[in-house]
PDB file of C-alpha atoms in Angstrom:
ATOM      1  CA  MET A   1     107.766  19.754 154.409  1.00 39.00           C
ATOM      2  CA  PRO A   2     107.098  22.627 151.977  1.00 52.00           C
ATOM      3  CA  THR A   3     103.378  23.559 151.451  1.00 64.00           C
ATOM      4  CA  THR A   4     102.245  23.398 148.010  1.00 74.00           C
ATOM      5  CA  ALA A   5     101.079  26.568 146.307  1.00 85.00           C
ATOM      6  CA  TYR A   6      98.380  24.918 144.102  1.00 95.00           C
ATOM      7  CA  ALA A   7      95.308  22.848 144.234  1.00 95.00           C
ATOM      8  CA  VAL A   8      95.038  19.597 142.959  1.00 97.00           C
ATOM      9  CA  ARG A   9      92.018  18.623 140.865  1.00 97.00           C
ATOM     10  CA  ARG A  10      91.582  15.320 138.961  1.00 97.00           C
ATOM     11  CA  TYR A  11      89.864  14.759 135.625  1.00 97.00           C
ATOM     12  CA  GLY A  12      89.976  10.888 134.905  1.00 92.00           C
ATOM     13  CA  GLU A  13      93.720  10.365 135.235  1.00 91.00           C
ATOM     14  CA  VAL A  14      94.631  13.813 134.354  1.00 98.00           C
ATOM     15  CA  THR A  15      95.629  16.087 137.251  1.00 98.00           C
ATOM     16  CA  VAL A  16      95.511  19.757 137.095  1.00 98.00           C
ATOM     17  CA  LEU A  17      97.622  21.987 139.442  1.00 98.00           C
ATOM     18  CA  THR A  18      95.651  25.246 139.705  1.00 96.00           C
ATOM     19  CA  GLY A  19      97.605  28.197 140.832  1.00 92.00           C
ATOM     20  CA  PRO A  20      96.414  30.761 143.437  1.00 94.00           C
ATOM     21  CA  GLU A  21      93.426  33.021 142.388  1.00 92.00           C
ATOM     22  CA  GLN A  22      92.435  30.297 139.879  1.00 92.00           C
ATOM     23  CA  GLY A  23      95.404  30.517 137.935  1.00 95.00           C
ATOM     24  CA  ALA A  24      95.386  34.233 137.227  1.00 95.00           C
ATOM     25  CA  TYR A  25      98.641  35.999 135.908  1.00 95.00           C
ATOM     26  CA  PRO A  26     101.316  35.953 137.183  1.00 95.00           C
ATOM     27  CA  TYR A  27     100.185  32.245 138.106  1.00 96.00           C
ATOM     28  CA  ALA A  28      98.879  29.464 135.600  1.00 97.00           C
ATOM     29  CA  ASN A  29      97.282  26.104 135.789  1.00 97.00           C
ATOM     30  CA  SER A  30      99.784  23.240 135.126  1.00 98.00           C
ATOM     31  CA  VAL A  31      98.785  19.708 134.065  1.00 98.00           C
ATOM     32  CA  LEU A  32     100.426  16.296 135.446  1.00 98.00           C
ATOM     33  CA  VAL A  33      99.772  13.325 133.150  1.00 98.00           C
ATOM     34  CA  ARG A  34     100.841   9.833 134.510  1.00 97.00           C
ATOM     35  CA  GLY A  35     101.132   6.807 132.521  1.00 98.00           C
ATOM     36  CA  THR A  36     102.616   3.443 133.180  1.00 97.00           C
ATOM     37  CA  ALA A  37     105.894   4.249 131.806  1.00 98.00           C
ATOM     38  CA  GLU A  38     106.549   7.917 132.374  1.00 98.00           C
ATOM     39  CA  THR A  39     105.135  10.963 133.761  1.00 98.00           C
ATOM     40  CA  LEU A  40     104.994  14.498 132.204  1.00 98.00           C
ATOM     41  CA  VAL A  41     104.237  17.947 133.329  1.00 98.00           C
ATOM     42  CA  ILE A  42     102.632  20.763 131.015  1.00 98.00           C
ATOM     43  CA  ASP A  43     103.411  24.328 131.770  1.00 98.00           C
ATOM     44  CA  PRO A  44     105.288  24.396 135.003  1.00 98.00           C
ATOM     45  CA  SER A  45     103.866  27.652 136.583  1.00 96.00           C
ATOM     46  CA  LEU A  46     105.356  29.960 139.261  1.00 96.00           C
ATOM     47  CA  SER A  47     103.090  28.036 141.704  1.00 94.00           C
ATOM     48  CA  LEU A  48     105.076  24.904 141.294  1.00 96.00           C
ATOM     49  CA  VAL A  49     108.522  26.602 142.211  1.00 96.00           C
ATOM     50  CA  GLY A  50     109.998  24.795 145.352  1.00 93.00           C
ATOM     51  CA  THR A  51     107.131  22.048 145.223  1.00 94.00           C
ATOM     52  CA  ALA A  52     107.250  20.901 141.669  1.00 95.00           C
ATOM     53  CA  PRO A  53     105.940  17.096 141.243  1.00 96.00           C
ATOM     54  CA  PRO A  54     108.459  14.718 139.953  1.00 97.00           C
ATOM     55  CA  ALA A  55     108.239  14.094 135.973  1.00 98.00           C
ATOM     56  CA  ASP A  56     110.280  12.389 133.352  1.00 98.00           C
ATOM     57  CA  LEU A  57     109.343  15.216 130.766  1.00 98.00           C
ATOM     58  CA  VAL A  58     108.259  18.520 130.736  1.00 98.00           C
ATOM     59  CA  LEU A  59     106.130  20.128 127.723  1.00 99.00           C
ATOM     60  CA  VAL A  60     105.608  23.893 127.302  1.00 99.00           C
ATOM     61  CA  SER A  61     102.586  25.319 125.385  1.00 98.00           C
ATOM     62  CA  HIS A  62     104.483  28.454 124.285  1.00 98.00           C
ATOM     63  CA  ALA A  63     107.370  30.448 125.548  1.00 98.00           C
ATOM     64  CA  HIS A  64     105.844  33.174 127.990  1.00 98.00           C
ATOM     65  CA  GLU A  65     107.019  33.648 131.483  1.00 98.00           C
ATOM     66  CA  ASP A  66     104.076  32.397 133.304  1.00 97.00           C
ATOM     67  CA  HIS A  67     104.218  29.021 131.580  1.00 98.00           C
ATOM     68  CA  VAL A  68     107.794  28.168 132.390  1.00 98.00           C
ATOM     69  CA  ALA A  69     108.506  29.791 135.793  1.00 97.00           C
ATOM     70  CA  GLY A  70     108.626  26.204 137.359  1.00 96.00           C
ATOM     71  CA  LEU A  71     111.143  25.093 134.774  1.00 96.00           C
ATOM     72  CA  ALA A  72     114.262  25.700 137.229  1.00 91.00           C
ATOM     73  CA  ASP A  73     112.844  22.733 139.345  1.00 95.00           C
ATOM     74  CA  TYR A  74     113.204  20.238 136.440  1.00 97.00           C
ATOM     75  CA  GLU A  75     116.359  18.710 135.039  1.00 96.00           C
ATOM     76  CA  VAL A  76     114.494  16.556 132.786  1.00 98.00           C
ATOM     77  CA  PRO A  77     113.904  16.881 128.919  1.00 98.00           C
ATOM     78  CA  VAL A  78     111.900  19.861 127.920  1.00 98.00           C
ATOM     79  CA  ARG A  79     109.861  20.035 124.788  1.00 98.00           C
ATOM     80  CA  ILE A  80     108.151  23.051 123.035  1.00 99.00           C
ATOM     81  CA  HIS A  81     106.942  23.752 119.545  1.00 99.00           C
ATOM     82  CA  GLU A  82     109.768  24.290 117.042  1.00 98.00           C
ATOM     83  CA  LYS A  83     108.483  27.850 116.375  1.00 98.00           C
ATOM     84  CA  ASP A  84     108.761  28.840 120.080  1.00 98.00           C
ATOM     85  CA  LEU A  85     112.171  26.837 120.599  1.00 98.00           C
ATOM     86  CA  ALA A  86     114.457  29.867 120.190  1.00 98.00           C
ATOM     87  CA  ALA A  87     112.681  31.802 122.936  1.00 98.00           C
ATOM     88  CA  LEU A  88     112.842  29.178 125.429  1.00 98.00           C
ATOM     89  CA  ARG A  89     116.297  28.349 124.837  1.00 98.00           C
ATOM     90  CA  SER A  90     117.107  32.203 124.928  1.00 98.00           C
ATOM     91  CA  THR A  91     115.720  34.864 127.347  1.00 97.00           C
ATOM     92  CA  GLU A  92     116.932  37.568 125.112  1.00 97.00           C
ATOM     93  CA  VAL A  93     114.901  36.101 122.371  1.00 98.00           C
ATOM     94  CA  MET A  94     111.873  35.769 124.893  1.00 98.00           C
ATOM     95  CA  VAL A  95     112.418  39.262 125.610  1.00 98.00           C
ATOM     96  CA  ALA A  96     112.703  40.448 122.127  1.00 98.00           C
ATOM     97  CA  GLY A  97     109.343  38.701 121.168  1.00 97.00           C
ATOM     98  CA  TYR A  98     107.667  41.369 123.623  1.00 97.00           C
ATOM     99  CA  GLY A  99     108.500  44.096 121.332  1.00 97.00           C
ATOM    100  CA  LEU A 100     109.183  46.563 123.943  1.00 96.00           C
ATOM    101  CA  PRO A 101     111.276  49.838 124.092  1.00 94.00           C
ATOM    102  CA  PRO A 102     115.017  49.406 125.308  1.00 95.00           C
ATOM    103  CA  ASP A 103     114.331  50.640 128.879  1.00 94.00           C
ATOM    104  CA  ALA A 104     111.430  48.453 129.269  1.00 95.00           C
ATOM    105  CA  ALA A 105     113.096  45.477 127.868  1.00 97.00           C
ATOM    106  CA  GLU A 106     115.773  45.799 130.434  1.00 96.00           C
ATOM    107  CA  ARG A 107     113.082  45.919 133.286  1.00 96.00           C
ATOM    108  CA  ALA A 108     111.474  42.572 131.438  1.00 96.00           C
ATOM    109  CA  ARG A 109     114.651  40.865 131.859  1.00 97.00           C
ATOM    110  CA  THR A 110     115.042  41.620 135.630  1.00 97.00           C
ATOM    111  CA  MET A 111     111.324  40.595 136.219  1.00 96.00           C
ATOM    112  CA  LEU A 112     111.981  37.371 134.064  1.00 97.00           C
ATOM    113  CA  ARG A 113     114.843  36.559 136.270  1.00 96.00           C
ATOM    114  CA  ASP A 114     113.886  37.547 139.729  1.00 97.00           C
ATOM    115  CA  ARG A 115     110.112  37.108 139.665  1.00 96.00           C
ATOM    116  CA  PHE A 116     109.697  34.096 137.306  1.00 97.00           C
ATOM    117  CA  HIS A 117     112.981  32.418 137.840  1.00 96.00           C
ATOM    118  CA  VAL A 118     113.581  32.286 133.998  1.00 97.00           C
ATOM    119  CA  ARG A 119     116.805  30.923 132.801  1.00 96.00           C
ATOM    120  CA  ASP A 120     118.052  30.061 129.417  1.00 97.00           C
ATOM    121  CA  ARG A 121     117.156  26.248 128.436  1.00 97.00           C
ATOM    122  CA  PRO A 122     119.513  25.541 125.733  1.00 98.00           C
ATOM    123  CA  ASP A 123     118.818  21.888 126.144  1.00 97.00           C
ATOM    124  CA  ALA A 124     115.128  22.193 125.146  1.00 98.00           C
ATOM    125  CA  THR A 125     114.125  20.740 121.841  1.00 98.00           C
ATOM    126  CA  GLY A 126     111.119  21.038 119.491  1.00 98.00           C
ATOM    127  CA  PHE A 127     108.239  19.219 118.536  1.00 98.00           C
ATOM    128  CA  GLU A 128     105.684  19.706 115.682  1.00 98.00           C
ATOM    129  CA  ASP A 129     101.734  19.387 115.217  1.00 98.00           C
ATOM    130  CA  GLY A 130     100.823  15.854 115.828  1.00 98.00           C
ATOM    131  CA  THR A 131     103.719  14.795 117.816  1.00 98.00           C
ATOM    132  CA  VAL A 132     102.574  12.121 120.151  1.00 98.00           C
ATOM    133  CA  PHE A 133     104.064  11.262 123.476  1.00 98.00           C
ATOM    134  CA  ASP A 134     103.303   7.784 124.586  1.00 98.00           C
ATOM    135  CA  LEU A 135     103.677   7.686 128.315  1.00 98.00           C
ATOM    136  CA  GLY A 136     102.227   3.869 128.564  1.00 98.00           C
ATOM    137  CA  GLY A 137      98.620   3.489 128.633  1.00 97.00           C
ATOM    138  CA  ARG A 138      98.117   7.275 127.751  1.00 98.00           C
ATOM    139  CA  THR A 139      99.090   9.529 125.086  1.00 98.00           C
ATOM    140  CA  VAL A 140      99.503  13.248 124.597  1.00 98.00           C
ATOM    141  CA  THR A 141      99.302  14.630 121.252  1.00 98.00           C
ATOM    142  CA  VAL A 142     100.367  18.183 120.192  1.00 99.00           C
ATOM    143  CA  VAL A 143      97.862  20.174 118.730  1.00 99.00           C
ATOM    144  CA  HIS A 144      99.441  23.515 117.212  1.00 99.00           C
ATOM    145  CA  LEU A 145      97.089  26.616 118.038  1.00 98.00           C
ATOM    146  CA  PRO A 146      99.279  29.422 116.778  1.00 98.00           C
ATOM    147  CA  GLY A 147      98.321  33.209 117.064  1.00 98.00           C
ATOM    148  CA  HIS A 148      99.121  33.941 120.658  1.00 98.00           C
ATOM    149  CA  THR A 149     102.593  32.970 119.808  1.00 98.00           C
ATOM    150  CA  ARG A 150     104.018  31.472 116.482  1.00 98.00           C
ATOM    151  CA  GLY A 151     104.464  27.988 118.478  1.00 98.00           C
ATOM    152  CA  HIS A 152     101.522  28.183 120.967  1.00 98.00           C
ATOM    153  CA  SER A 153     100.220  24.610 121.214  1.00 99.00           C
ATOM    154  CA  GLY A 154      97.456  22.615 123.060  1.00 98.00           C
ATOM    155  CA  PHE A 155      97.751  18.915 124.080  1.00 99.00           C
ATOM    156  CA  LEU A 156      95.369  16.165 123.683  1.00 98.00           C
ATOM    157  CA  ILE A 157      95.385  13.473 126.552  1.00 98.00           C
ATOM    158  CA  GLU A 158      93.720  10.199 125.652  1.00 98.00           C
ATOM    159  CA  PRO A 159      92.144   7.910 126.543  1.00 98.00           C
ATOM    160  CA  ASP A 160      90.941  10.693 129.121  1.00 97.00           C
ATOM    161  CA  GLY A 161      89.331  13.114 126.412  1.00 98.00           C
ATOM    162  CA  PHE A 162      91.210  16.097 127.901  1.00 98.00           C
ATOM    163  CA  LEU A 163      92.178  18.831 125.637  1.00 98.00           C
ATOM    164  CA  TYR A 164      94.454  21.533 127.345  1.00 98.00           C
ATOM    165  CA  VAL A 165      94.069  24.689 125.303  1.00 98.00           C
ATOM    166  CA  ALA A 166      96.482  26.939 127.353  1.00 98.00           C
ATOM    167  CA  ASP A 167      96.129  30.494 126.698  1.00 98.00           C
ATOM    168  CA  ILE A 168      92.886  30.204 124.566  1.00 98.00           C
ATOM    169  CA  ASP A 169      91.851  30.791 128.050  1.00 98.00           C
ATOM    170  CA  LEU A 170      88.355  31.881 127.507  1.00 98.00           C
ATOM    171  CA  THR A 171      88.530  34.890 129.803  1.00 97.00           C
ATOM    172  CA  SER A 172      86.549  38.264 129.342  1.00 95.00           C
ATOM    173  CA  PHE A 173      89.935  39.775 128.516  1.00 96.00           C
ATOM    174  CA  GLY A 174      89.567  37.943 125.078  1.00 97.00           C
ATOM    175  CA  PRO A 175      92.361  36.775 122.808  1.00 98.00           C
ATOM    176  CA  TYR A 176      95.825  38.346 123.225  1.00 98.00           C
ATOM    177  CA  TYR A 177      97.881  38.510 119.766  1.00 98.00           C
ATOM    178  CA  GLY A 178      99.901  41.675 120.790  1.00 97.00           C
ATOM    179  CA  ASP A 179     103.468  40.140 120.732  1.00 98.00           C
ATOM    180  CA  VAL A 180     105.825  40.664 117.707  1.00 98.00           C
ATOM    181  CA  GLY A 181     105.211  37.139 116.585  1.00 97.00           C
ATOM    182  CA  SER A 182     101.357  37.118 117.313  1.00 98.00           C
ATOM    183  CA  SER A 183      98.627  36.737 114.478  1.00 98.00           C
ATOM    184  CA  LEU A 184      95.045  37.723 114.591  1.00 98.00           C
ATOM    185  CA  THR A 185      94.174  35.543 111.693  1.00 97.00           C
ATOM    186  CA  ALA A 186      96.198  32.524 113.022  1.00 98.00           C
ATOM    187  CA  PHE A 187      94.546  33.024 116.443  1.00 98.00           C
ATOM    188  CA  GLU A 188      91.038  32.921 114.930  1.00 98.00           C
ATOM    189  CA  SER A 189      91.852  29.730 112.882  1.00 98.00           C
ATOM    190  CA  SER A 190      93.292  28.147 116.173  1.00 98.00           C
ATOM    191  CA  MET A 191      89.820  28.815 117.852  1.00 98.00           C
ATOM    192  CA  ARG A 192      88.140  27.126 115.062  1.00 98.00           C
ATOM    193  CA  ARG A 193      90.349  24.178 115.227  1.00 98.00           C
ATOM    194  CA  CYS A 194      89.674  23.847 119.010  1.00 98.00           C
ATOM    195  CA  ARG A 195      86.084  24.196 118.250  1.00 97.00           C
ATOM    196  CA  GLU A 196      86.125  21.093 116.081  1.00 97.00           C
ATOM    197  CA  ILE A 197      87.795  18.798 118.797  1.00 98.00           C
ATOM    198  CA  ASP A 198      85.154  17.091 120.725  1.00 98.00           C
ATOM    199  CA  VAL A 199      86.240  15.748 123.884  1.00 98.00           C
ATOM    200  CA  ARG A 200      84.921  15.530 127.567  1.00 98.00           C
ATOM    201  CA  TRP A 201      87.313  18.255 129.403  1.00 98.00           C
ATOM    202  CA  TYR A 202      88.803  21.351 127.931  1.00 98.00           C
ATOM    203  CA  GLY A 203      91.679  22.881 130.386  1.00 98.00           C
ATOM    204  CA  THR A 204      92.540  26.423 129.993  1.00 98.00           C
ATOM    205  CA  ALA A 205      95.919  27.957 131.597  1.00 98.00           C
ATOM    206  CA  HIS A 206      94.105  30.770 133.510  1.00 97.00           C
ATOM    207  CA  GLN A 207      91.171  31.509 135.642  1.00 95.00           C
ATOM    208  CA  LYS A 208      88.339  29.354 133.843  1.00 96.00           C
ATOM    209  CA  GLY A 209      89.997  26.090 134.761  1.00 95.00           C
ATOM    210  CA  VAL A 210      88.342  23.238 133.423  1.00 98.00           C
ATOM    211  CA  ILE A 211      85.252  23.210 131.303  1.00 98.00           C
ATOM    212  CA  GLU A 212      83.412  19.909 130.909  1.00 98.00           C
ATOM    213  CA  GLY A 213      81.472  19.117 127.631  1.00 98.00           C
ATOM    214  CA  ALA A 214      81.966  20.161 124.303  1.00 98.00           C
ATOM    215  CA  GLY A 215      78.845  22.157 124.185  1.00 98.00           C
ATOM    216  CA  GLU A 216      79.713  24.229 127.137  1.00 98.00           C
ATOM    217  CA  PHE A 217      83.091  24.815 125.855  1.00 98.00           C
ATOM    218  CA  ARG A 218      81.923  25.794 122.364  1.00 98.00           C
ATOM    219  CA  ARG A 219      79.530  28.348 124.078  1.00 98.00           C
ATOM    220  CA  ARG A 220      82.393  29.894 126.209  1.00 98.00           C
ATOM    221  CA  LEU A 221      84.624  29.881 123.222  1.00 98.00           C
ATOM    222  CA  ASP A 222      82.255  31.696 121.055  1.00 98.00           C
ATOM    223  CA  GLU A 223      81.975  34.440 123.682  1.00 98.00           C
ATOM    224  CA  PHE A 224      85.868  34.760 123.920  1.00 98.00           C
ATOM    225  CA  ALA A 225      86.181  34.831 120.135  1.00 98.00           C
ATOM    226  CA  ALA A 226      83.356  37.541 119.981  1.00 98.00           C
ATOM    227  CA  VAL A 227      86.017  39.947 121.832  1.00 98.00           C
ATOM    228  CA  THR A 228      87.833  40.503 118.504  1.00 98.00           C
ATOM    229  CA  GLU A 229      84.469  41.246 116.666  1.00 97.00           C
ATOM    230  CA  ARG A 230      83.865  43.877 119.572  1.00 98.00           C
ATOM    231  CA  ARG A 231      87.260  45.468 118.723  1.00 98.00           C
ATOM    232  CA  ASP A 232      86.564  45.615 115.037  1.00 98.00           C
ATOM    233  CA  THR A 233      83.268  47.450 115.799  1.00 98.00           C
ATOM    234  CA  ALA A 234      84.990  49.686 118.247  1.00 97.00           C
ATOM    235  CA  LEU A 235      87.786  50.508 115.679  1.00 98.00           C
ATOM    236  CA  LEU A 236      85.329  51.207 112.772  1.00 98.00           C
ATOM    237  CA  ALA A 237      83.319  53.696 115.327  1.00 98.00           C
ATOM    238  CA  PHE A 238      86.527  55.527 116.074  1.00 98.00           C
ATOM    239  CA  LEU A 239      87.232  55.665 112.331  1.00 98.00           C
ATOM    240  CA  ASP A 240      84.376  58.094 111.500  1.00 97.00           C
ATOM    241  CA  ALA A 241      87.126  60.672 111.057  1.00 97.00           C
ATOM    242  CA  PRO A 242      90.756  59.937 109.600  1.00 98.00           C
ATOM    243  CA  ARG A 243      93.092  58.393 112.389  1.00 98.00           C
ATOM    244  CA  THR A 244      96.633  57.589 112.652  1.00 98.00           C
ATOM    245  CA  VAL A 245      97.645  54.180 114.160  1.00 98.00           C
ATOM    246  CA  GLU A 246      99.003  56.221 117.259  1.00 97.00           C
ATOM    247  CA  GLU A 247      95.742  57.671 117.448  1.00 98.00           C
ATOM    248  CA  ILE A 248      94.117  54.423 117.405  1.00 98.00           C
ATOM    249  CA  ALA A 249      96.637  53.011 119.779  1.00 97.00           C
ATOM    250  CA  GLY A 250      95.898  55.845 122.353  1.00 96.00           C
ATOM    251  CA  HIS A 251      92.178  55.088 122.005  1.00 96.00           C
ATOM    252  CA  ARG A 252      92.809  51.579 122.964  1.00 97.00           C
ATOM    253  CA  LEU A 253      91.248  48.365 121.770  1.00 97.00           C
ATOM    254  CA  VAL A 254      92.791  45.989 124.215  1.00 98.00           C
ATOM    255  CA  TYR A 255      93.475  47.643 127.569  1.00 97.00           C
ATOM    256  CA  ARG A 256      91.138  49.792 129.781  1.00 95.00           C
ATOM    257  CA  PRO A 257      92.172  53.319 130.178  1.00 92.00           C
ATOM    258  CA  HIS A 258      93.560  52.903 133.686  1.00 94.00           C
ATOM    259  CA  VAL A 259      95.875  50.117 132.793  1.00 95.00           C
ATOM    260  CA  LYS A 260      99.344  51.455 133.074  1.00 94.00           C
ATOM    261  CA  GLY A 261     102.672  49.966 131.820  1.00 93.00           C
ATOM    262  CA  SER A 262     105.376  50.181 129.252  1.00 92.00           C
ATOM    263  CA  HIS A 263     103.908  47.069 127.455  1.00 94.00           C
ATOM    264  CA  VAL A 264     100.540  48.937 126.655  1.00 96.00           C
ATOM    265  CA  ASP A 265     101.394  51.222 123.731  1.00 96.00           C
ATOM    266  CA  PRO A 266     103.376  48.681 121.761  1.00 97.00           C
ATOM    267  CA  VAL A 267     100.702  46.116 122.300  1.00 98.00           C
ATOM    268  CA  GLU A 268      97.929  48.668 121.297  1.00 98.00           C
ATOM    269  CA  ARG A 269      99.882  49.592 118.316  1.00 98.00           C
ATOM    270  CA  ARG A 270     100.594  45.947 117.066  1.00 98.00           C
ATOM    271  CA  THR A 271      96.724  45.171 117.690  1.00 98.00           C
ATOM    272  CA  ALA A 272      95.600  48.237 115.786  1.00 98.00           C
ATOM    273  CA  VAL A 273      97.590  47.307 112.889  1.00 98.00           C
ATOM    274  CA  ARG A 274      96.132  44.002 112.814  1.00 98.00           C
ATOM    275  CA  HIS A 275      93.059  44.943 112.989  1.00 98.00           C
ATOM    276  CA  LEU A 276      93.348  47.699 110.484  1.00 97.00           C
ATOM    277  CA  ASN A 277      94.786  45.182 107.862  1.00 97.00           C
ATOM    278  CA  ARG A 278      91.967  42.943 108.292  1.00 96.00           C
ATOM    279  CA  LEU A 279      89.337  45.782 107.821  1.00 97.00           C
ATOM    280  CA  ILE A 280      91.280  47.204 104.852  1.00 97.00           C
ATOM    281  CA  ASP A 281      91.371  43.708 103.511  1.00 96.00           C
ATOM    282  CA  THR A 282      87.592  43.528 103.721  1.00 96.00           C
ATOM    283  CA  GLY A 283      86.930  46.969 102.246  1.00 97.00           C
ATOM    284  CA  LEU A 284      85.746  48.333 105.544  1.00 98.00           C
ATOM    285  CA  VAL A 285      88.490  50.862 106.010  1.00 98.00           C
ATOM    286  CA  THR A 286      90.664  52.920 103.613  1.00 98.00           C
ATOM    287  CA  GLU A 287      93.740  54.805 104.061  1.00 97.00           C
ATOM    288  CA  VAL A 288      92.613  58.453 102.934  1.00 96.00           C
ATOM    289  CA  GLU A 289      96.017  59.908 103.312  1.00 94.00           C
ATOM    290  CA  LYS A 290      99.417  58.730 104.012  1.00 95.00           C
ATOM    291  CA  GLY A 291      99.118  57.150 107.347  1.00 95.00           C
ATOM    292  CA  ARG A 292      95.637  58.135 108.162  1.00 98.00           C
ATOM    293  CA  PHE A 293      92.733  55.738 107.965  1.00 98.00           C
ATOM    294  CA  ARG A 294      88.891  55.892 107.859  1.00 98.00           C
ATOM    295  CA  ALA A 295      85.880  53.820 107.747  1.00 98.00           C
ATOM    296  CA  THR A 296      84.271  53.465 104.327  1.00 95.00           C
TER     297      THR A 296
END
């Protein structure tokens, strides 16, 4: 009998399947929810491949490879927010969302296929904010939390009082809004929405696992959100002289200097532009000449 690559932890009647290294990428934490009529899995991760628990339905928080690697083990209905549906149905659309140069995009296709077992899921269908899945004695309600991706969603599980917040993951890395369809503004709004939901448990997709208590969750969420403020502060300090977007990207707001990869420059450029736009809107930065920006 195959050995599972995940640890099983129970929170009321909600089961979290914790990936290796506490669900650090390339792994993630998946969630199993059983009702009297049906069972569903949320975010079947790489750790479920080959040993996925049975389910009648799969819900996906968003179309990133570490949240769908275990889908190959499921021939049951698959649902995702309608704004991420195209990316789940087509690997080409998923890769395009990363905004990589052509050679890196080709490598990404290979990685998704060979490392993450990602395949097109043309059978997948969409849901929207507030959609309720009634499993019999237990409900799972979609909470749309865009910003990370356009369709990124959490799931509120009742009567257990468990909110799965997916990649609002509370890690020290901070919020990630570096994809083509990401939004800094939407991510901050989603964090505020999470803050207003009062439950017993809050489940993350990576590393931090499950946090008990609204007070502790909000404290950690505030620390997580503060990373975006530090990026603003770092950018303003760097703009003590006129700088281009390319110079800001090279200075880095997101990744540490030792981090290498073809994804780094595109992510840094998009992140720089999103922070620049916000600081320009608030009057803290101005374009002093074509393509060069400076703190006011």
